[in-house]
Structure formats: C-alpha cells, structure tokens
Amino acid sequence: MSAPRLTRLPQWQALQRHADAIGQRHLREWFAADPRRGERFALEEVGLYLDYSKQRVDDDALRLLRELATARGLLQRIEAMFRGERINTTEQRAVLHVALRAPAAEKILLDGHDVVADVQAVLERMAAFTERVHSGAWRGHDGRRIRHVVSIGIGGSDLGPVMAYEALRAYSRREMTFHFVSNVDGTDFAEAVRELDAAETLFIVCSKTFTTLETLANARAARAWCVEALGDEAAVAKHFVAVSTNADEVAKFGIDTANMFGFWDWVGGRYSMDSAIGLSTMLAIGAEHFRAMLAGFHAMDEHFRHAPFERNLPVLMGLLAVWNNNFLGAASVAVLPYEQYLKRFPAYLQQLTMESNGKRVTLDGAAVDYATGPIYWGEPGTNGQHSFYQLLHQGTRLVPCDFIGFGQSLNPLDQQHDLLLANLIAQGEALAFGKTVEEVRAAGTDAALAPHRTFPGNRPSSTILAQRLTPHVLGSLIALYEHSVFVQGVIWDIDSFDQWGVELGKQLAKTTIAELTAKDEPPLAHDSSTNALIRRYRQLRDTA
Ligand code: F6P
C-alpha cells in the first residue's frame, strides 16, 4: 500500500504554517524568552549528550514533527526493520544491520532462520583469525609474522574500515601498520605498499559482491606484487583473505574460501563496517574492543527501538534534519568533529547519508515534490575554522552544523584539549547569536566597516558530547547517524537502502574503457563533448 503523499498530509501542512510563522524568529529571541532553553532542549542517552537548543525550533515545531513521524508510521517502520521485513523494497531485501551487533542470546529470524547465530559464528572466526595473526600462529609464506595489513575495498567496503581504524587508533596495536586502498588510480595502491615488505603483509580483499571493478583491479595488482616479491604463486594462500557474500567469485579470484569471512545480502554496503568488513578494525584493536564497539551500536539500537519519540536521539536528529531541509531550506549539513581521531567521520557519513537518501522517487516510484537528502560534508575542528567557517558565519547560505566533541582527550597535551573544546563551544554560540551591527559599532568599529564585521547569527547547530572516544562510544555514535538517516527516509517515503544511482556511470564506463583501450580509435557515437574527451585523452596518453 502506498503512503499518502507527504506534502498533502495535514501534519506536513501544519508544519509548513508553523515554519511560516516562526521560521525567521531569531535564536536570540528564543533564548531570551526561555532562560532554561539550553537545558530543556538537550538529551542524554546511551552516553551521548545532545544539545539541540541552538536549532531553530520551539516546542510546537518538535511536537508537529513527532506527529508527522507518527502519521508516516515511523514506529511501525522501525519495528519492520528490526523484525527483518523486506523494507528495501526495490531490492526485495531485509535490512538487518542491527543483527550484526545483537547479543549472542538474541534471536532474529529471517525466513525462519536465526541470523544472529550466523553473525556470531563469523565473529568467532574473525576473533580466532585475529588471535592467530597477533600470536604469530598465522604467518606469511616464508614463515615471518604479519606486521602490515592492507584492506582493499571501496565505498561501504572501505569508508567504514578506514574511519574506524583512524577513530580507534589509540586502541590499536602499534607494532602493526594498517593501510587502505580503494581508488582504481594506481597511485593509491603504489603508495600504500611502497614501504611494505610483502613477506610480512596481509591483504584483506573486501567486497560484498566481489565484482566491483576498482576492488578487483587493486586485488589483482596486490596479488601480482605479492607473487613477484615472494617468487611463488602459493604465497597467495598466506597473504590474502577475503570478506564477501559471494564465495564463487572469491574462489574464482583464487582465494581459498576457507580464508573467506562472509556476510549477507541483508547488510547494505554502507551499513557493513560492523560485519566481517570490519576485519581490519578487529586486527587493529583486537576482538575485545571490537565487541565493545558492537555493544555501543547495540545500545543505540535498543534506545532507537524502545525510547519514546520525545527522548529518542536518532528520531530527534532525523526530524531536525527534515525541519532544516524542508522547512528552513538548508541544502547541506556540516559535520564538525572536534576530535582528530574522527577525521574520516565526515567522509564516512557522506556515503551513509547521501547514498541512502539521495533519492528522487518515493517507494512506489512517484517523483517527490520536496527536497530529500541534504549534502553532508565536513572537516575536523579547528582546521575547518581556518578554512570554510567564514561561509558558515557570514555567507548567504544556511548550513546547519553538527559539532561533536569529548570531555577527555586521548592525548592530553597541556591545556590543548580545553582550547579545542573552547573553540567548539564558541563556534556554536557565534553561529547562533552572531553580533549585531549595533554591537559592532559600540565596540568602536567605524561605520563603513561595521557591515563587514556583523554576524547575522540564527544559524542552527547541534552539539554532541561524550566523555571519551572509546570503541563503545564510536559504535553508539555511528548507530545514531544510521538510524537518523532511516528516520529521514521514512518521512520522505524513499528507499534508504538501495543505490540505483551509482549504476549508470558504471555501465557507461564499461563502453568507454573499450574505447580507450582499443588499439585504433573506434567509431565514437557519444555526444560531441564525450567524443572529444575520449579523443583528447587518447592523444595525451599516446603522445611521446
Ligand atoms: O558505489 C556503489 C556500491 O555498490 C556501494 O553501495 C558499495 O558500498 C560499494 O559499491 C562497494 O561494493 P562491493 O562491496 O560490492 O565491492
């Protein structure tokens, strides 16, 4: 049954009227009218403190957003996901990443089969393998210990592992080095292995489908590099393992499926970092920390499933994102972690959010008449402050910000953590309250310069604080964003779990590869620009 058209819902229209009435009201007024706003519009759950008081909402807006969620059947959709219904309708798949972190005692049935038992079996194999590598029981072809791990994958088979490795580096085994190769650009592979000794290097080839062009090209390059360095085809057995859902293709590539760690079609690529795709994470931080990360994910899953909407972090974040996107017209979101270890978090979130919600038709295929997924981007603070924050403060666009920070540094250095967090807190304050022209003039600025030194303020932000970046906290933080993305998708009535939009470019590239690699220029039947680019590339490449 198709959902009623979003913009015709009375709840949507009520929100529209409310936005017209309050949309331009300044955060200065909101805070002046309610001295407790900063505490009232804040939540602490699962070890995460969310301050959303600097979002441009009032109690009525929040209530109306929750009513919209109810009208959209959010509660039922959450349950449908957790129960393993095939909510990824365009691919006819269940969406069960929550099973990846369910406790061993839980049962989640898919077509009568308990998937938690499968997950636990793979986790145990991963842990046993990790232990063998760490203890030296698993050795390279010439008997030396593994000291370097190179994970090869792309998209969901890369961004999560890289992000998690960077995020949890403080917990990692420093006697080993970890590298990630994703781009089909040969430079990525060449630079990753330049300093490595093949005899001590383990490659993990990560690909859900095991048909992805970039990953297979890099995996072939890795195999050639390894075999050449070690002088023996048989070396592949000790230097390559695979993570995939496709045992046939893994075997075809030449990796023994005994050295393959599986996952399932009900795990979307961008929701897979806590599956076997996270093998590099486990090798880096050990099985115990990996389990702690899964427990953090699970704690947020439980919260999302059971907490009432008023106290539900992912629901609230998702609804605020809808408000900013659809009622305040904000086309992008900046994610600003004030934690160097989270430097790859914005890049990871880009796939999670934009591959999930960058859709233009509803579940039943009708074109939407409202904006869907915003553009996510960001950099760690304070670097961003000396780069793009100018636009955040004084540009003409509205860019809601998510600030993320921690009470304790993993590398305390004199007062530097206070300095870091002072900046985080000050940025939210500056964005919200700005500086009026009167304040600027009162500070003695001359009239001509005053407009340049004025900050309009009223720029919304949320701040997420936790005590310390631990594996558990990281899991909860990621699950928070995962579920917030789902909430937005439910409101927009789109399939947050398919990714048809990546197909066309892939298909066209196949034709183009043939045209670029043909010995003589083949007849070209593209548009004039594409034809000219193909010719120009061939000429640039082939001219001595
Ligand atoms: O870019 C499209 C995509 O299908 C992503 O969704 C996925 O994470 C990535 O390619 C990699 O796919 P695979 O894990 O099958 O190699």
Coordinates of C-alpha atoms and ligand atoms in Angstrom, one line a residue:
M1 CA 0.0 0.0 0.0
S2 CA 1.5 3.4 -0.9
A3 CA 1.9 6.1 1.7
P4 CA -0.2 9.2 1.3
R5 CA 1.7 12.0 -0.5
L6 CA 3.9 13.7 2.1
T7 CA 3.1 17.3 1.2
R8 CA -0.7 16.7 1.3
L9 CA -0.6 15.4 4.9
P10 CA -2.3 17.7 7.4
Q11 CA 0.8 17.2 9.7
W12 CA 3.1 18.5 6.9
Q13 CA 0.9 21.4 6.2
A14 CA 0.7 22.3 9.8
L15 CA 4.5 22.3 9.9
Q16 CA 4.6 24.5 6.9
R17 CA 2.3 27.0 8.5
H18 CA 4.3 26.8 11.7
A19 CA 7.5 27.4 9.8
D20 CA 6.0 30.4 8.1
A21 CA 5.1 31.8 11.5
I22 CA 8.3 31.1 13.4
G23 CA 10.9 30.3 10.7
Q24 CA 12.6 33.7 10.8
R25 CA 12.4 34.1 14.6
H26 CA 16.0 34.6 15.9
L27 CA 17.7 32.2 18.3
R28 CA 18.4 35.3 20.4
E29 CA 14.7 35.7 21.0
W30 CA 14.2 32.0 21.7
F31 CA 16.9 32.1 24.4
A32 CA 15.8 35.4 25.8
A33 CA 12.2 34.1 26.2
D34 CA 13.3 30.8 27.9
P35 CA 16.3 31.1 30.2
R36 CA 16.3 27.3 30.5
R37 CA 16.2 26.5 26.8
G38 CA 19.8 25.2 26.9
E39 CA 18.9 22.5 29.4
R40 CA 15.4 21.9 28.2
F41 CA 16.4 21.2 24.6
A42 CA 19.0 18.7 25.5
L43 CA 19.0 14.9 25.9
E44 CA 21.4 12.4 27.4
E45 CA 21.1 8.9 26.3
V46 CA 23.5 5.9 25.7
G47 CA 26.5 8.0 26.9
L48 CA 25.8 10.8 24.3
Y49 CA 24.7 14.3 25.3
L50 CA 22.8 16.0 22.5
D51 CA 22.2 19.8 22.8
Y52 CA 19.7 20.8 20.2
S53 CA 18.7 24.1 21.8
K54 CA 20.5 26.0 19.0
Q55 CA 18.2 24.5 16.4
R56 CA 15.5 26.9 15.2
V57 CA 12.6 25.0 16.7
D58 CA 10.2 25.5 19.6
D59 CA 8.1 23.0 21.5
D60 CA 5.3 23.2 18.9
A61 CA 7.6 22.5 16.0
L62 CA 9.0 19.5 17.8
R63 CA 5.5 18.3 18.6
L64 CA 4.4 18.7 15.0
L65 CA 7.5 16.9 13.7
R66 CA 6.7 14.0 16.0
E67 CA 3.1 14.0 14.8
L68 CA 4.4 13.9 11.2
A69 CA 6.6 10.9 12.2
T70 CA 3.6 9.1 13.7
A71 CA 1.5 9.9 10.6
R72 CA 4.3 8.4 8.5
G73 CA 4.2 5.2 10.5
L74 CA 7.7 5.6 11.9
L75 CA 7.1 3.3 14.8
Q76 CA 5.8 0.5 12.6
R77 CA 8.7 1.1 10.1
I78 CA 11.2 0.8 12.9
E79 CA 9.6 -2.4 14.0
A80 CA 9.5 -3.7 10.5
M81 CA 13.2 -3.1 10.1
F82 CA 14.1 -4.9 13.4
R83 CA 11.8 -7.8 12.6
G84 CA 13.6 -8.4 9.3
E85 CA 10.8 -7.4 6.9
R86 CA 12.0 -6.7 3.4
I87 CA 11.9 -2.9 3.7
N88 CA 14.4 -2.5 1.0
T89 CA 11.6 -2.9 -1.5
T90 CA 13.4 -2.2 -4.7
E91 CA 15.9 -4.9 -4.0
Q92 CA 13.5 -7.1 -2.1
R93 CA 15.8 -7.4 0.9
A94 CA 15.6 -7.2 4.6
V95 CA 17.7 -4.5 6.3
L96 CA 19.2 -6.1 9.3
H97 CA 22.4 -4.4 10.2
V98 CA 21.0 -4.4 13.7
A99 CA 21.6 -8.1 13.8
L100 CA 25.3 -7.6 13.4
R101 CA 25.5 -6.2 16.9
A102 CA 22.7 -8.1 18.6
P103 CA 23.8 -10.1 21.7
A104 CA 24.5 -13.8 21.1
A105 CA 21.5 -14.8 23.1
E106 CA 19.1 -12.8 20.9
K107 CA 17.3 -14.5 18.0
I108 CA 16.3 -12.6 14.8
L109 CA 14.5 -14.8 12.4
L110 CA 14.7 -14.2 8.6
D111 CA 12.6 -16.7 6.7
G112 CA 12.6 -18.8 9.8
H113 CA 16.4 -18.8 10.1
D114 CA 18.2 -17.2 13.1
V115 CA 20.7 -14.8 11.6
V116 CA 22.2 -13.9 14.9
A117 CA 23.7 -17.3 15.2
D118 CA 25.3 -16.8 11.7
V119 CA 26.7 -13.4 12.8
Q120 CA 28.2 -14.9 16.0
A121 CA 29.8 -17.7 14.1
V122 CA 31.6 -15.3 11.7
L123 CA 32.6 -13.1 14.7
E124 CA 34.1 -16.1 16.3
R125 CA 36.1 -17.0 13.2
M126 CA 37.2 -13.4 12.9
A127 CA 38.4 -13.4 16.5
A128 CA 40.2 -16.7 16.1
F129 CA 41.9 -15.4 13.0
T130 CA 42.8 -12.2 14.7
E131 CA 44.3 -14.1 17.6
R132 CA 46.3 -16.3 15.2
V133 CA 47.7 -13.2 13.4
H134 CA 48.5 -11.5 16.7
S135 CA 50.1 -14.5 18.3
G136 CA 52.1 -15.3 15.2
A137 CA 50.4 -18.7 14.7
W138 CA 49.3 -17.3 11.2
R139 CA 52.5 -16.4 9.4
G140 CA 53.4 -15.3 5.9
H141 CA 54.7 -17.6 3.2
D142 CA 58.3 -17.6 4.3
G143 CA 57.4 -18.0 8.0
R144 CA 57.6 -14.4 9.0
R145 CA 55.0 -12.8 11.2
I146 CA 52.3 -10.5 9.7
R147 CA 53.1 -6.9 10.5
H148 CA 51.2 -5.0 7.9
V149 CA 47.6 -5.2 6.9
V150 CA 46.3 -3.7 3.6
S151 CA 42.5 -3.6 3.3
I152 CA 41.3 -3.4 -0.3
G153 CA 37.7 -2.3 -1.0
I154 CA 35.7 0.8 -2.0
G155 CA 32.5 2.6 -0.8
G156 CA 31.0 0.7 2.1
S157 CA 33.8 -1.8 1.9
D158 CA 36.3 0.9 2.6
L159 CA 35.0 4.1 4.2
G160 CA 33.8 2.4 7.4
P161 CA 37.0 0.4 8.0
V162 CA 39.2 3.5 7.3
M163 CA 37.1 5.7 9.5
A164 CA 37.0 3.1 12.4
Y165 CA 40.8 2.4 12.1
E166 CA 41.5 6.1 12.4
A167 CA 38.9 6.7 15.1
L168 CA 40.2 3.9 17.3
R169 CA 43.9 4.2 16.6
A170 CA 44.5 4.9 20.2
Y171 CA 43.4 1.4 20.9
S172 CA 45.3 -0.2 18.1
R173 CA 48.4 -2.5 18.1
R174 CA 51.2 -0.1 17.3
E175 CA 53.6 -2.9 16.3
M176 CA 51.4 -3.4 13.2
T177 CA 50.6 -0.9 10.4
F178 CA 47.3 -0.6 8.6
H179 CA 46.7 0.7 5.0
F180 CA 43.6 1.1 2.9
V181 CA 43.4 1.0 -0.9
S182 CA 40.2 2.0 -2.6
N183 CA 40.8 4.2 -5.7
V184 CA 41.4 2.5 -9.1
D185 CA 44.0 5.1 -9.6
G186 CA 47.2 3.1 -9.4
T187 CA 48.8 5.7 -7.2
D188 CA 46.6 4.6 -4.3
F189 CA 48.0 1.0 -4.4
A190 CA 51.5 2.0 -5.2
E191 CA 51.8 4.5 -2.3
A192 CA 50.2 2.1 0.1
V193 CA 52.7 -0.7 -0.4
R194 CA 55.8 1.4 -1.2
E195 CA 57.3 0.9 2.2
L196 CA 55.9 -2.6 2.9
D197 CA 57.7 -5.9 2.9
A198 CA 55.5 -8.4 1.1
A199 CA 56.6 -11.2 3.3
E200 CA 55.0 -9.5 6.3
T201 CA 51.9 -8.2 4.6
L202 CA 48.4 -9.5 4.7
F203 CA 45.8 -8.3 2.1
I204 CA 42.1 -8.3 3.0
V205 CA 40.0 -8.0 -0.1
C206 CA 36.7 -6.6 0.9
S207 CA 33.8 -6.6 -1.5
K208 CA 30.2 -7.6 -0.8
T209 CA 29.6 -8.6 -4.5
F210 CA 33.3 -9.4 -5.3
T211 CA 32.6 -8.0 -8.8
T212 CA 33.5 -4.3 -8.1
L213 CA 35.8 -3.2 -10.8
E214 CA 38.1 -1.0 -8.6
T215 CA 38.5 -3.6 -5.9
L216 CA 39.2 -6.4 -8.3
A217 CA 41.8 -4.3 -10.2
N218 CA 43.5 -3.4 -6.9
A219 CA 43.3 -7.0 -5.7
R220 CA 44.9 -8.2 -8.9
A221 CA 47.7 -5.6 -8.5
A222 CA 48.2 -6.8 -5.0
R223 CA 48.4 -10.4 -6.0
A224 CA 50.9 -9.6 -8.7
W225 CA 53.0 -7.5 -6.3
C226 CA 53.0 -10.2 -3.7
V227 CA 53.8 -13.1 -6.1
E228 CA 56.6 -11.2 -7.7
A229 CA 58.1 -10.2 -4.4
L230 CA 57.8 -13.7 -2.9
G231 CA 58.5 -15.6 -6.1
D232 CA 55.8 -18.1 -5.6
E233 CA 52.1 -18.3 -6.6
A234 CA 51.5 -20.4 -3.5
A235 CA 52.2 -17.3 -1.4
V236 CA 48.6 -16.1 -2.1
A237 CA 47.3 -18.6 0.4
K238 CA 49.1 -17.0 3.3
H239 CA 48.8 -13.3 2.3
F240 CA 45.2 -13.0 1.1
V241 CA 41.9 -13.3 2.8
A242 CA 38.5 -12.2 1.5
V243 CA 35.4 -10.6 3.0
S244 CA 32.4 -11.1 0.8
T245 CA 28.9 -12.5 0.3
N246 CA 30.0 -14.2 -2.9
A247 CA 32.0 -17.3 -2.3
D248 CA 32.0 -18.3 -6.0
E249 CA 33.7 -15.1 -7.1
V250 CA 36.2 -15.3 -4.2
A251 CA 37.2 -18.8 -5.3
K252 CA 37.4 -17.6 -9.0
F253 CA 39.8 -14.9 -7.9
G254 CA 42.0 -17.5 -6.4
I255 CA 41.4 -17.0 -2.7
D256 CA 40.6 -20.2 -0.8
T257 CA 37.1 -19.9 0.6
A258 CA 38.5 -21.3 3.9
N259 CA 40.1 -17.9 4.2
M260 CA 36.9 -16.0 3.5
F261 CA 34.7 -14.3 6.0
G262 CA 31.1 -14.0 5.0
F263 CA 28.3 -11.6 5.4
W264 CA 24.8 -11.5 3.9
D265 CA 22.6 -9.6 1.4
W266 CA 20.6 -8.1 4.3
V267 CA 23.7 -6.0 5.2
G268 CA 23.9 -2.9 3.0
G269 CA 27.4 -1.9 2.0
R270 CA 27.3 1.4 3.8
Y271 CA 25.9 -0.4 6.9
S272 CA 28.6 -3.1 6.9
M273 CA 31.5 -1.8 8.9
D274 CA 30.5 -3.8 11.9
S275 CA 30.3 -7.0 9.9
A276 CA 33.3 -9.0 8.7
I277 CA 34.1 -5.9 6.5
G278 CA 35.5 -4.7 9.8
L279 CA 38.1 -7.4 9.9
S280 CA 40.9 -4.8 9.6
T281 CA 39.3 -3.0 12.6
M282 CA 39.4 -6.2 14.6
L283 CA 43.0 -6.9 13.6
A284 CA 43.9 -3.3 14.7
I285 CA 42.1 -3.1 18.0
G286 CA 41.5 -6.8 19.0
A287 CA 38.4 -8.8 19.4
E288 CA 37.5 -7.4 22.8
H289 CA 37.5 -3.8 21.7
F290 CA 35.6 -4.8 18.6
R291 CA 32.9 -6.5 20.8
A292 CA 32.8 -3.3 22.9
M293 CA 32.1 -1.3 19.7
L294 CA 29.3 -3.7 18.8
A295 CA 27.9 -3.3 22.3
G296 CA 27.9 0.5 21.7
F297 CA 26.0 0.0 18.4
H298 CA 23.5 -2.3 20.1
A299 CA 22.9 0.1 23.0
M300 CA 21.8 2.8 20.4
D301 CA 19.7 0.2 18.5
E302 CA 17.8 -0.6 21.7
H303 CA 17.3 3.0 22.5
F304 CA 16.1 3.7 19.0
R305 CA 13.7 0.8 19.1
H306 CA 12.2 1.5 22.5
A307 CA 12.6 5.1 23.6
P308 CA 9.5 7.4 23.1
F309 CA 10.0 9.8 20.3
E310 CA 10.5 12.8 22.7
R311 CA 13.5 11.1 24.2
N312 CA 14.8 9.2 21.1
L313 CA 18.1 10.6 19.9
P314 CA 18.0 9.2 16.3
V315 CA 14.3 10.2 15.9
L316 CA 15.0 13.7 17.1
M317 CA 18.1 14.1 15.0
G318 CA 16.3 12.8 11.9
L319 CA 13.3 15.1 12.5
L320 CA 15.5 18.1 13.0
A321 CA 17.3 17.3 9.7
V322 CA 13.9 17.2 8.0
W323 CA 12.9 20.5 9.6
N324 CA 16.2 22.2 8.4
N325 CA 16.0 20.6 5.0
N326 CA 12.3 21.0 4.1
F327 CA 11.1 23.9 6.2
L328 CA 14.2 26.1 6.5
G329 CA 15.6 25.3 3.1
A330 CA 19.0 24.2 4.2
A331 CA 20.6 22.1 1.4
S332 CA 23.6 20.8 3.3
V333 CA 24.8 19.8 6.7
A334 CA 28.3 20.3 8.0
V335 CA 29.7 17.6 10.4
L336 CA 32.4 19.1 12.5
P337 CA 34.2 16.6 14.9
Y338 CA 36.4 18.4 17.4
E339 CA 38.4 15.2 17.7
Q340 CA 41.3 14.5 15.4
Y341 CA 40.7 10.7 15.5
L342 CA 37.3 11.3 13.8
K343 CA 39.0 12.9 10.8
R344 CA 37.4 10.4 8.4
F345 CA 34.0 10.5 10.0
P346 CA 32.6 13.2 7.6
A347 CA 33.8 11.2 4.6
Y348 CA 32.2 8.0 6.1
L349 CA 28.9 9.9 6.7
Q350 CA 28.8 11.1 3.1
Q351 CA 28.2 7.6 1.8
L352 CA 25.9 6.7 4.7
T353 CA 23.7 9.8 4.3
M354 CA 23.9 10.6 0.6
E355 CA 23.9 7.1 -0.9
S356 CA 20.9 6.3 1.4
N357 CA 18.8 9.4 1.0
G358 CA 19.9 10.9 -2.3
K359 CA 16.7 9.7 -4.0
R360 CA 14.1 11.4 -6.1
V361 CA 11.2 9.0 -6.2
T362 CA 9.0 7.5 -3.4
L363 CA 8.8 3.8 -2.6
D364 CA 6.1 3.4 -5.2
G365 CA 8.1 5.2 -7.9
A366 CA 6.3 8.7 -7.9
A367 CA 8.5 11.7 -8.2
V368 CA 8.9 13.6 -5.0
D369 CA 7.8 17.3 -4.8
Y370 CA 10.0 18.1 -1.8
A371 CA 13.7 18.1 -1.1
T372 CA 15.2 14.8 0.1
G373 CA 18.7 14.1 1.4
P374 CA 20.9 17.1 2.0
I375 CA 24.6 17.2 1.2
Y376 CA 26.9 16.2 4.0
W377 CA 30.4 17.4 4.4
G378 CA 32.9 18.5 7.0
E379 CA 36.3 18.5 8.4
P380 CA 37.7 18.2 11.9
G381 CA 37.7 21.3 14.1
T382 CA 39.7 23.5 14.5
N383 CA 41.0 23.1 10.9
G384 CA 37.7 24.0 9.4
Q385 CA 37.6 27.2 11.3
H386 CA 40.6 28.5 9.3
S387 CA 39.0 27.4 6.0
F388 CA 35.3 27.4 5.4
Y389 CA 33.7 28.7 8.6
Q390 CA 33.7 32.2 7.1
L391 CA 30.9 31.0 4.8
L392 CA 29.1 29.3 7.8
H393 CA 29.1 32.6 9.7
Q394 CA 28.6 35.3 7.1
G395 CA 27.8 33.6 3.8
T396 CA 24.3 33.7 2.2
R397 CA 23.6 30.0 2.7
L398 CA 22.1 28.3 5.7
V399 CA 24.3 25.4 6.7
P400 CA 23.2 23.6 9.9
C401 CA 26.2 22.1 11.8
D402 CA 26.7 19.0 13.9
F403 CA 29.5 19.7 16.4
I404 CA 31.0 16.6 18.0
G405 CA 33.3 16.7 21.0
F406 CA 34.6 14.8 24.0
G407 CA 35.2 15.6 27.6
Q408 CA 38.6 13.9 27.7
S409 CA 41.4 13.8 25.2
L410 CA 43.2 10.5 24.4
N411 CA 46.4 12.6 24.1
P412 CA 46.2 15.3 26.7
L413 CA 48.8 18.0 26.0
D414 CA 49.0 20.8 28.4
Q415 CA 45.7 22.9 28.1
Q416 CA 45.2 22.0 24.4
H417 CA 42.0 20.0 25.0
D418 CA 40.4 22.9 26.8
L419 CA 41.5 25.1 23.9
L420 CA 39.9 22.7 21.4
L421 CA 36.6 22.4 23.3
A422 CA 36.5 26.2 23.9
N423 CA 36.5 26.6 20.1
L424 CA 33.8 24.0 19.6
I425 CA 31.6 25.7 22.2
A426 CA 32.3 29.2 20.9
Q427 CA 31.5 28.3 17.3
G428 CA 28.0 27.2 18.2
E429 CA 27.5 30.3 20.2
A430 CA 28.8 32.6 17.4
L431 CA 26.6 30.9 14.8
A432 CA 23.5 31.1 16.9
F433 CA 23.8 34.6 18.3
G434 CA 26.1 36.4 15.9
K435 CA 27.0 40.0 16.5
T436 CA 24.7 42.9 15.7
V437 CA 25.7 46.0 13.8
E438 CA 25.0 48.0 17.0
E439 CA 27.3 45.7 19.0
V440 CA 30.0 46.1 16.3
R441 CA 29.6 49.9 16.3
A442 CA 29.5 50.0 20.1
A443 CA 32.9 48.3 20.1
G444 CA 34.3 51.2 18.2
T445 CA 34.3 49.9 14.6
D446 CA 33.8 52.7 12.0
A447 CA 30.6 52.8 10.1
A448 CA 32.0 51.7 6.8
L449 CA 33.5 48.5 8.2
A450 CA 30.6 47.7 10.5
P451 CA 28.6 45.6 8.0
H452 CA 31.6 43.5 7.2
R453 CA 32.1 42.8 10.9
T454 CA 28.5 42.0 11.6
F455 CA 27.4 38.4 12.1
P456 CA 23.7 37.7 11.5
G457 CA 23.6 34.6 13.7
N458 CA 20.5 32.4 13.8
R459 CA 22.5 29.7 12.2
P460 CA 21.4 26.3 13.6
S461 CA 23.6 23.7 15.1
S462 CA 23.5 20.6 17.4
T463 CA 26.3 19.6 19.7
I464 CA 27.0 16.0 20.6
L465 CA 29.3 15.5 23.6
A466 CA 30.6 12.2 25.1
Q467 CA 33.1 11.6 27.8
R468 CA 35.8 10.0 25.8
L469 CA 36.2 8.4 22.4
T470 CA 36.0 4.7 23.1
P471 CA 35.0 1.8 20.9
H472 CA 31.7 1.7 22.7
V473 CA 31.0 5.4 22.1
L474 CA 32.1 5.1 18.5
G475 CA 29.5 2.3 17.9
S476 CA 26.8 4.4 19.5
L477 CA 27.7 7.5 17.5
I478 CA 27.6 5.6 14.2
A479 CA 24.3 3.9 15.0
L480 CA 22.9 7.3 15.9
Y481 CA 23.6 8.6 12.4
E482 CA 22.5 5.3 10.8
H483 CA 19.1 5.4 12.4
S484 CA 18.7 9.2 11.9
V485 CA 19.2 8.5 8.2
F486 CA 16.4 5.9 8.3
V487 CA 14.1 8.3 10.1
Q488 CA 14.6 10.9 7.4
G489 CA 14.0 8.2 4.7
V490 CA 10.7 7.1 6.3
I491 CA 9.5 10.7 6.4
W492 CA 10.4 11.2 2.7
D493 CA 9.0 7.8 1.8
I494 CA 12.1 6.8 -0.1
D495 CA 14.1 3.6 -0.1
S496 CA 17.2 4.5 2.1
F497 CA 18.8 1.1 1.4
D498 CA 19.1 0.9 -2.4
Q499 CA 21.6 2.7 -4.6
W500 CA 20.5 2.5 -8.2
G501 CA 22.0 5.9 -8.8
V502 CA 25.5 4.5 -9.0
E503 CA 24.7 2.2 -11.9
L504 CA 24.6 4.4 -14.9
G505 CA 28.1 5.7 -14.6
K506 CA 29.4 2.2 -14.0
Q507 CA 27.7 1.0 -17.2
L508 CA 28.9 3.8 -19.4
A509 CA 32.4 3.4 -18.1
K510 CA 32.4 -0.2 -19.5
T511 CA 31.8 1.1 -23.0
T512 CA 34.3 3.9 -22.5
I513 CA 37.0 1.5 -21.3
A514 CA 36.7 -0.4 -24.5
E515 CA 37.0 2.8 -26.5
L516 CA 40.0 4.0 -24.6
T517 CA 41.9 0.7 -24.8
A518 CA 41.1 -0.2 -28.5
K519 CA 44.3 -0.1 -30.5
D520 CA 43.0 2.3 -33.1
E521 CA 40.4 4.9 -32.4
P522 CA 37.0 3.1 -32.7
P523 CA 33.9 4.9 -34.2
L524 CA 32.5 7.1 -31.4
A525 CA 28.8 7.6 -31.1
H526 CA 28.5 9.6 -27.9
D527 CA 27.7 13.3 -27.7
S528 CA 30.3 15.7 -29.1
S529 CA 31.8 16.5 -25.7
T530 CA 32.2 12.9 -24.7
N531 CA 33.7 12.0 -28.2
A532 CA 36.1 14.9 -27.9
L533 CA 37.2 14.0 -24.4
I534 CA 37.9 10.4 -25.5
R535 CA 40.0 11.6 -28.5
R536 CA 41.8 14.1 -26.4
Y537 CA 42.7 11.6 -23.7
R538 CA 44.0 9.1 -26.2
Q539 CA 46.1 11.8 -27.8
L540 CA 47.5 13.0 -24.4
R541 CA 48.2 9.4 -23.4
D542 CA 49.8 8.3 -26.6
T543 CA 51.9 11.4 -27.5
A544 CA 55.5 10.7 -26.6
Ligands
F6P1 O1 29.2 2.6 -5.0 C1 28.2 1.6 -5.1 C2 28.4 0.4 -4.2 O2 27.6 -0.6 -4.5 C3 28.3 0.8 -2.7 O3 27.0 0.7 -2.3 C4 29.1 -0.3 -2.1 O4 29.4 0.0 -0.7 C5 30.3 -0.2 -3.0 O5 29.8 -0.1 -4.3 C6 31.2 -1.4 -3.0 O6 30.6 -2.6 -3.3 P1 31.2 -4.0 -3.0 O7 31.3 -4.2 -1.6 O8 30.3 -5.0 -3.6 O9 32.6 -4.1 -3.7

